[in-house]
XYZ file of C-alpha atoms in Angstrom:
564
model
C 89.456 24.037 -37.683
C 86.612 25.636 -35.672
C 88.789 25.685 -32.575
C 91.590 27.388 -34.515
C 89.200 29.999 -35.891
C 87.862 30.699 -32.409
C 91.372 31.128 -31.109
C 92.289 33.542 -33.905
C 89.140 35.519 -33.266
C 89.909 35.673 -29.552
C 93.422 36.938 -30.291
C 92.089 39.650 -32.619
C 89.544 40.801 -30.047
C 92.252 40.820 -27.377
C 94.511 42.939 -29.555
C 91.686 45.434 -30.166
C 90.758 45.764 -26.490
C 93.910 45.192 -24.442
C 96.669 47.658 -23.612
C 99.342 44.993 -23.135
C 99.871 41.285 -22.645
C 102.419 39.220 -20.734
C 104.631 36.340 -21.885
C 101.843 33.843 -21.133
C 99.448 35.624 -23.459
C 97.261 37.100 -20.720
C 95.740 40.410 -21.893
C 95.322 43.527 -19.720
C 93.131 46.527 -20.368
C 94.531 50.024 -19.918
C 92.970 50.291 -16.429
C 94.224 46.826 -15.422
C 97.684 47.749 -16.677
C 97.667 50.933 -14.554
C 96.722 48.925 -11.470
C 99.381 46.303 -12.197
C 101.995 49.041 -12.689
C 100.938 50.708 -9.447
C 101.399 47.473 -7.528
C 104.811 46.724 -9.060
C 106.370 50.151 -9.624
C 104.768 52.160 -6.840
C 102.868 54.569 -9.063
C 101.710 54.629 -12.715
C 104.690 56.499 -14.172
C 104.272 57.587 -17.816
C 107.427 55.666 -18.728
C 105.988 52.469 -17.327
C 102.622 52.959 -19.059
C 104.171 53.285 -22.509
C 106.874 50.798 -21.485
C 104.497 47.864 -21.071
C 103.025 48.718 -24.478
C 106.509 48.621 -25.983
C 107.381 45.243 -24.418
C 104.049 43.798 -25.458
C 104.530 44.995 -29.043
C 108.032 43.484 -29.129
C 106.668 40.107 -28.031
C 104.069 40.234 -30.835
C 106.842 40.514 -33.411
C 108.964 37.689 -32.014
C 108.713 34.176 -33.475
C 106.531 31.900 -31.371
C 107.971 29.487 -28.805
C 111.488 30.910 -28.595
C 113.484 31.683 -25.473
C 114.319 35.357 -25.445
C 116.415 37.808 -23.491
C 115.945 41.569 -23.254
C 117.972 44.726 -23.506
C 116.716 47.986 -22.081
C 118.516 51.080 -23.377
C 117.605 53.099 -20.311
C 117.716 52.435 -16.579
C 114.507 54.386 -15.956
C 111.078 52.683 -15.861
C 111.566 50.499 -18.948
C 113.447 47.724 -17.083
C 110.477 47.405 -14.732
C 108.142 47.050 -17.692
C 110.279 44.152 -18.977
C 110.291 42.452 -15.576
C 106.557 42.967 -15.160
C 105.529 41.239 -18.386
C 108.323 38.721 -19.108
C 110.554 36.215 -17.351
C 113.531 38.491 -18.027
C 114.826 40.094 -14.844
C 117.983 41.751 -13.674
C 118.430 38.965 -11.146
C 118.452 36.092 -13.631
C 120.597 38.146 -16.077
C 118.098 37.673 -18.915
C 117.559 41.433 -18.795
C 120.590 43.594 -19.615
C 120.558 47.319 -19.036
C 122.742 49.089 -21.560
C 122.161 52.606 -20.381
C 122.303 54.662 -23.576
C 119.551 56.869 -22.139
C 117.362 56.054 -25.131
C 113.795 54.933 -24.604
C 114.038 51.646 -26.453
C 113.727 47.947 -25.628
C 114.883 44.866 -27.535
C 113.743 41.273 -27.173
C 115.964 38.742 -28.934
C 116.517 35.001 -29.362
C 119.025 34.165 -26.637
C 120.803 31.637 -28.860
C 121.227 33.421 -32.207
C 120.758 37.076 -31.251
C 117.985 37.813 -33.766
C 115.367 40.084 -32.298
C 113.138 43.140 -32.497
C 113.753 46.602 -31.139
C 110.857 48.915 -30.222
C 111.424 52.617 -29.636
C 109.486 55.827 -29.269
C 109.788 57.440 -32.705
C 110.360 61.221 -32.408
C 108.831 61.902 -35.836
C 105.609 60.051 -34.979
C 105.526 61.669 -31.551
C 105.272 65.212 -32.954
C 101.507 64.682 -33.363
C 101.214 64.319 -29.572
C 102.588 67.592 -28.081
C 102.293 66.755 -24.339
C 103.791 63.298 -24.906
C 106.600 64.933 -26.920
C 107.207 67.484 -24.155
C 107.483 64.652 -21.607
C 110.042 62.663 -23.633
C 112.217 65.693 -24.384
C 111.897 67.140 -20.857
C 110.806 70.515 -22.235
C 109.022 71.423 -19.001
C 109.563 70.482 -15.364
C 107.374 67.611 -14.188
C 105.245 69.891 -11.954
C 104.382 72.060 -14.961
C 103.259 69.153 -17.169
C 99.589 68.512 -17.811
C 99.391 64.982 -16.382
C 95.830 64.306 -17.509
C 96.579 65.341 -21.081
C 99.866 63.395 -21.031
C 98.172 60.124 -20.016
C 95.397 60.717 -22.491
C 97.906 61.178 -25.317
C 99.824 58.058 -24.212
C 96.609 56.038 -24.244
C 95.388 57.475 -27.518
C 98.779 57.357 -29.206
C 99.629 53.871 -28.012
C 101.601 51.922 -30.602
C 101.087 54.730 -33.142
C 104.130 56.503 -31.679
C 106.279 53.356 -31.703
C 108.510 51.903 -34.368
C 109.575 48.262 -34.598
C 112.803 47.237 -36.297
C 114.682 43.966 -36.631
C 118.108 43.792 -35.044
C 120.854 41.329 -34.285
C 122.667 41.790 -30.983
C 126.418 41.457 -30.597
C 127.796 38.003 -29.648
C 128.954 39.128 -26.215
C 125.309 39.500 -25.144
C 124.709 35.834 -25.954
C 127.425 34.579 -23.626
C 126.566 33.522 -20.101
C 129.208 35.154 -17.956
C 130.196 33.192 -14.873
C 131.481 34.987 -11.815
C 134.288 32.425 -11.687
C 136.232 31.722 -8.552
C 134.942 33.436 -5.407
C 137.398 34.661 -2.797
C 137.418 36.794 0.338
C 138.526 40.403 0.016
C 141.466 40.977 2.382
C 140.388 44.558 3.028
C 136.692 44.275 3.868
C 136.264 40.528 4.336
C 133.358 40.211 1.878
C 133.101 37.422 -0.705
C 133.749 38.605 -4.270
C 134.801 37.272 -7.736
C 138.604 37.100 -7.706
C 138.561 38.015 -11.416
C 137.852 41.587 -10.223
C 141.358 41.845 -8.769
C 143.306 41.290 -5.583
C 140.687 43.256 -3.666
C 136.968 43.687 -4.362
C 135.638 46.527 -6.465
C 134.213 48.218 -3.394
C 137.663 48.452 -1.868
C 139.047 49.613 -5.233
C 137.117 52.852 -4.707
C 133.815 51.897 -6.362
C 131.903 51.569 -3.090
C 128.866 53.882 -2.790
C 129.572 54.393 0.926
C 131.648 56.917 2.784
C 134.527 55.552 4.815
C 133.858 55.244 8.519
C 137.524 54.697 9.458
C 139.080 57.239 11.855
C 141.200 60.043 10.496
C 144.931 59.224 10.323
C 145.742 61.882 12.901
C 143.372 60.310 15.422
C 144.970 59.266 18.699
C 143.579 55.769 18.020
C 146.156 55.476 15.215
C 149.068 55.546 17.667
C 149.936 53.344 20.686
C 150.995 54.987 23.952
C 154.605 56.161 23.559
C 156.882 58.133 25.895
C 157.943 61.663 25.035
C 160.456 63.679 27.064
C 161.857 67.210 26.785
C 164.869 67.494 24.522
C 167.057 68.789 27.366
C 166.471 65.555 29.323
C 167.179 63.198 26.437
C 170.690 62.031 27.385
C 170.853 58.297 28.089
C 167.640 57.470 26.203
C 167.333 55.736 22.820
C 165.558 57.152 19.718
C 162.208 55.544 18.968
C 162.631 56.189 15.221
C 164.935 57.763 12.635
C 164.889 61.534 13.011
C 165.373 63.401 9.731
C 167.445 66.527 9.379
C 166.877 68.763 6.318
C 169.135 71.538 5.116
C 167.249 73.068 2.160
C 169.019 72.510 -1.114
C 171.961 70.735 0.557
C 171.130 67.727 2.656
C 168.355 65.393 3.787
C 168.970 62.350 5.917
C 168.689 60.773 9.357
C 170.486 62.796 12.049
C 169.588 60.108 14.565
C 168.647 56.512 13.866
C 166.203 54.132 15.489
C 167.704 52.793 18.742
C 170.571 55.299 18.833
C 171.459 56.462 22.351
C 171.355 60.211 22.888
C 174.178 62.054 24.609
C 174.285 65.421 26.339
C 175.898 66.848 23.257
C 172.863 65.959 21.152
C 170.544 68.383 22.975
C 171.659 71.396 20.934
C 171.363 69.519 17.622
C 167.821 68.426 18.504
C 166.797 71.965 19.371
C 168.293 73.278 16.138
C 166.147 70.728 14.322
C 163.087 72.175 16.070
C 162.696 69.155 18.358
C 161.557 70.336 21.758
C 160.061 66.956 22.666
C 161.525 63.629 21.643
C 159.872 60.214 21.494
C 162.141 57.673 23.059
C 162.223 53.900 23.158
C 161.530 52.076 26.394
C 160.728 48.543 27.430
C 157.008 48.904 26.757
C 155.432 46.176 24.661
C 153.103 47.771 22.141
C 150.745 44.883 21.667
C 148.655 45.112 18.517
C 151.052 47.577 16.864
C 153.946 47.131 14.428
C 156.865 49.600 14.251
C 157.487 51.290 10.904
C 160.844 49.555 10.444
C 159.322 46.119 10.929
C 156.504 47.035 8.561
C 158.866 48.162 5.794
C 161.044 45.063 6.160
C 158.088 42.697 5.969
C 156.652 44.464 2.929
C 159.986 44.487 1.116
C 160.391 40.736 1.609
C 156.998 40.171 -0.010
C 157.522 42.649 -2.841
C 160.997 41.633 -4.010
C 160.935 38.977 -6.685
C 163.485 37.471 -9.020
C 166.342 39.870 -9.731
C 165.327 42.322 -6.986
C 167.107 42.971 -3.666
C 167.128 45.520 -0.855
C 169.405 46.791 1.892
C 168.682 46.695 5.629
C 168.113 48.240 8.087
C 165.391 50.628 6.891
C 166.300 54.291 6.668
C 163.769 56.805 7.971
C 161.204 53.995 8.112
C 161.615 53.202 4.425
C 163.191 50.371 2.460
C 164.327 50.861 -1.119
C 164.299 47.941 -3.546
C 167.132 47.681 -6.072
C 167.956 45.697 -9.183
C 170.166 42.689 -8.410
C 171.101 42.357 -12.074
C 170.697 44.004 -15.461
C 167.371 43.330 -17.107
C 163.762 44.398 -17.649
C 161.690 45.631 -14.719
C 158.217 44.115 -14.443
C 155.589 45.448 -12.060
C 152.299 43.844 -11.015
C 150.434 47.128 -11.395
C 147.064 45.790 -10.279
C 148.339 44.475 -6.961
C 150.480 47.545 -6.481
C 147.352 49.659 -6.793
C 145.451 47.319 -4.442
C 148.247 47.559 -1.871
C 148.179 51.368 -2.026
C 144.420 51.283 -1.389
C 145.179 50.074 2.154
C 145.118 53.129 4.369
C 148.379 53.694 6.197
C 150.827 52.026 3.758
C 152.478 52.993 0.515
C 154.755 51.791 -2.218
C 156.071 53.901 -5.110
C 157.915 52.428 -8.070
C 159.403 53.156 -11.446
C 157.365 52.364 -14.523
C 157.235 48.753 -15.551
C 159.101 47.501 -18.665
C 162.044 49.843 -18.108
C 165.510 48.441 -18.818
C 167.475 48.705 -15.568
C 171.052 48.173 -14.484
C 172.288 46.305 -11.445
C 172.195 48.510 -8.351
C 169.592 50.944 -9.722
C 166.751 51.825 -7.375
C 163.364 50.456 -8.435
C 160.827 51.134 -5.690
C 160.385 52.018 -2.049
C 157.821 51.098 0.615
C 156.957 52.211 4.121
C 154.179 52.661 6.626
C 152.681 56.152 6.818
C 152.395 56.369 10.622
C 155.201 55.463 13.058
C 153.231 52.427 14.223
C 150.807 50.429 12.106
C 147.950 48.570 13.738
C 148.209 44.811 13.527
C 144.921 44.401 11.553
C 146.024 46.961 8.935
C 149.440 45.350 8.713
C 147.965 41.895 8.153
C 145.505 43.279 5.600
C 148.308 44.831 3.589
C 150.317 41.583 3.860
C 147.371 39.593 2.549
C 147.077 41.898 -0.486
C 150.728 41.208 -1.273
C 150.177 37.476 -0.740
C 153.058 35.221 -1.807
C 153.622 36.674 -5.282
C 156.200 39.471 -5.687
C 155.294 42.872 -7.028
C 158.644 43.480 -8.743
C 160.977 41.345 -10.811
C 163.919 42.046 -13.068
C 163.925 39.627 -15.964
C 167.239 38.863 -17.724
C 167.494 39.863 -21.390
C 168.726 37.072 -23.610
C 171.498 37.723 -26.083
C 169.456 36.622 -29.068
C 170.666 35.591 -32.480
C 169.021 38.055 -34.834
C 168.113 37.873 -38.505
C 167.356 41.119 -40.375
C 165.318 40.982 -43.592
C 164.939 44.239 -45.539
C 162.009 44.324 -47.953
C 161.674 46.750 -50.836
C 162.169 46.433 -54.565
C 163.952 49.788 -54.784
C 166.518 48.655 -52.206
C 166.866 45.191 -53.774
C 167.657 46.766 -57.180
C 170.207 49.115 -55.680
C 168.239 52.248 -56.503
C 168.370 53.200 -52.811
C 171.155 52.306 -50.408
C 169.951 50.243 -47.447
C 170.146 52.013 -44.095
C 167.990 49.623 -42.086
C 170.568 46.916 -41.359
C 173.046 49.288 -39.671
C 170.195 50.929 -37.708
C 168.951 47.562 -36.402
C 172.500 46.489 -35.636
C 173.068 49.636 -33.580
C 169.919 48.975 -31.559
C 170.400 45.246 -30.795
C 174.145 45.314 -30.165
C 173.907 47.100 -26.777
C 171.880 44.113 -25.523
C 174.621 41.718 -26.562
C 172.606 40.340 -29.500
C 174.391 38.951 -32.562
C 173.142 39.424 -36.100
C 173.593 36.014 -37.692
C 171.974 36.703 -41.082
C 170.860 39.664 -43.180
C 169.022 39.825 -46.479
C 167.403 42.224 -48.903
C 164.425 41.025 -50.949
C 161.952 42.701 -53.353
C 158.283 43.288 -52.569
C 157.323 39.770 -53.526
C 155.524 37.219 -51.343
C 157.639 34.290 -52.393
C 160.884 36.228 -52.008
C 159.886 37.329 -48.517
C 158.991 33.800 -47.537
C 162.329 32.508 -48.871
C 164.169 35.280 -47.022
C 162.549 34.414 -43.711
C 163.311 30.710 -44.189
C 166.936 31.635 -44.773
C 166.967 33.500 -41.422
C 165.580 30.437 -39.666
C 168.168 28.132 -41.235
C 170.884 30.501 -39.967
C 169.627 29.943 -36.414
C 167.870 33.281 -35.852
C 165.893 33.417 -32.590
C 164.484 36.844 -33.471
C 163.616 37.815 -37.021
C 163.300 41.529 -37.749
C 161.725 42.563 -41.033
C 161.862 46.163 -42.160
C 159.620 48.366 -44.321
C 156.833 46.985 -46.504
C 154.200 47.492 -43.798
C 152.276 50.510 -45.000
C 148.748 50.713 -46.420
C 150.143 50.589 -49.955
C 148.671 47.531 -51.767
C 152.167 46.768 -53.088
C 153.405 46.140 -49.547
C 153.088 42.371 -49.266
C 155.346 41.767 -46.260
C 152.487 40.473 -44.112
C 151.398 37.988 -46.775
C 154.962 36.750 -47.199
C 155.363 36.345 -43.420
C 152.149 34.356 -43.256
C 153.438 32.126 -46.057
C 156.622 31.595 -44.044
C 154.577 30.207 -41.145
C 153.933 33.245 -38.953
C 151.126 32.833 -36.423
C 149.559 35.004 -33.708
C 150.174 38.001 -35.966
C 149.345 41.418 -34.513
C 149.503 44.332 -36.927
C 149.283 47.891 -35.711
C 150.132 49.545 -32.411
C 149.015 52.803 -30.725
C 152.564 54.189 -30.864
C 153.827 57.198 -32.826
C 156.219 56.727 -34.471
C 155.605 53.055 -35.146
C 151.854 52.655 -35.712
C 152.328 49.936 -38.352
C 154.458 47.665 -36.194
C 153.953 43.932 -36.666
C 154.452 41.131 -34.113
C 154.229 37.398 -34.779
C 155.774 33.995 -34.075
C 157.155 31.129 -36.098
C 157.270 28.341 -33.531
C 159.561 29.626 -30.738
C 161.073 32.297 -32.983
C 159.793 35.821 -32.417
C 159.147 38.021 -35.429
C 158.907 41.812 -35.449
C 158.112 44.023 -38.406
C 159.551 47.545 -38.205
C 157.779 50.106 -40.409
C 159.675 52.586 -42.591
C 159.431 55.326 -39.949
C 162.417 53.629 -38.306
C 164.614 55.094 -41.066
C 163.756 58.645 -40.062
C 162.920 58.654 -36.369
C 165.555 58.020 -33.747
C 163.196 56.247 -31.348
C 160.132 54.234 -32.360
C 157.957 51.396 -31.161
C 160.913 49.092 -31.869
C 162.822 50.584 -28.934
C 159.829 50.043 -26.617
C 159.111 46.471 -27.625
C 162.584 45.005 -28.224
C 163.430 44.623 -24.508
C 160.129 42.801 -23.891
C 160.884 40.354 -26.671
C 164.401 39.768 -25.330
C 162.933 39.164 -21.860
C 160.710 36.455 -23.315
C 157.459 38.269 -22.498
C 154.297 37.638 -24.474
C 152.965 40.832 -26.061
C 149.207 40.812 -26.568
C 146.859 43.239 -28.229
C 145.860 44.371 -24.742
C 149.529 45.083 -23.873
C 149.840 47.194 -26.998
C 146.612 49.028 -26.213
C 148.005 49.961 -22.803
C 150.953 51.620 -24.501
C 148.683 54.208 -26.117
C 148.735 56.464 -23.054
C 152.242 57.872 -23.235
C 153.366 56.494 -26.610
C 153.254 59.776 -28.514
C 156.833 60.922 -29.146
C 157.353 64.700 -28.856
C 160.294 64.534 -31.283
C 162.456 66.746 -29.109
C 165.431 68.368 -30.799
C 167.655 66.725 -28.219
C 166.467 63.179 -27.570
C 166.834 61.997 -23.965
C 165.142 58.592 -24.341
C 164.752 56.562 -22.151
C 164.863 59.465 -19.667
C 161.657 60.920 -21.034
C 157.932 60.216 -20.990
C 157.825 58.262 -24.288
C 156.401 54.815 -23.720
C 155.595 55.576 -20.119
């Protein structure tokens, strides 16, 4: 008992005399704290001086003998105070910087998230004018009274601080692994492959300026032979030479490898070609001709349902749909590929319904010759997985269930079934069952079960999806066995769209807006369902940018921006 009393007395004396303490309980006077800060931080910054007081106060309010992590709500000074007094550092990930630019720190139980937050309280700080001026940046640093500022910090101490209990969000309790580590094909550095096909630095987030030579540099071109246009007869063209007649024509007047004749001299001069690059027997080691580049890229990019014609035209190859279906694009790798200097690929938007023979994308090298290292880098970004595919759309058996007591009783004539029929028929889908049920959970469940017995592979329910408490469609669908239900989409019209599954059967709920608007979320999502694609909440979120219909007087969908 005497030992315990002595320990309590020692703690009280320490609390009366010390400025801060560390995680081991060692106490430091104000002067000792300044010296410690100077050694760690470089100079005794005001933010560090009050920062160690804040961290110390937070530790006093934590339960004893727990393992804690820390959150600093600013990237200035306060993180150093945490690292100085605790085991939490940026390096071991026990310290998280959530830069809200608020001078506050939280220490919390790393397993359950319960903790304490300490912050400089503006109301309390009003009694300390120089301290207040410092926090609110009311005067430039050189105009501040440093002596008075430090005196107010020391005198104010924990009187200007407020402690509150908090519980941090679950994501801050999870230990995030970097996952698989790969080598970036652009820079050659090791990086987490979860970041993408190339590292974040090569995605444009690098803090460094590029040191690569400008594209027009002579180093970007191998030695090639140029001769005057009047002496061109008997030589072969080194590349396709484009002729443009404004508003009338654009195309190759001469193609790669074509032999010039005496009669071509006038045409070349009319095209403004006074010098012409011609092919010879030179071997351009370390360089790849634009035609060979485009052909190699196209082979890598074309996936299932995609084809292309050879030879390249004007150094470019255009990819086409080999069948009717839904275009899919690996947008992340397309962006990574286009980050490689000297190459390009442009495509249509993914998830468009395309017809056989329609052009989908085109690729080429920017310069006439591409250096071998750049060529191999671009090839490694493409890897062995295609960028573009055209997925076939299945001719699904469809069941349509209309919900609504007013329709069921015949008070309102149903218009939904003919609308849905008109939208699924162009895809070759067959409606195998229809039904109209009241706004009743059991009736909706029974109606869905009837669709399933009829062999429906896609069940479409209509109406009954508003915020009205009488709309019980979702409950009835759940009773019928729907899982993976997603309700709501960032699409107008169609915000209250519903997606779900019953086993292998896809379910889609179309809100009442489908009765009024020509084009809704249904038109955007139906092709994806017919292509067998999974539609996640993240996929729906990505629709938000571009999914606001302008309700044009003359609708041109899909030849408009809606859903793109």
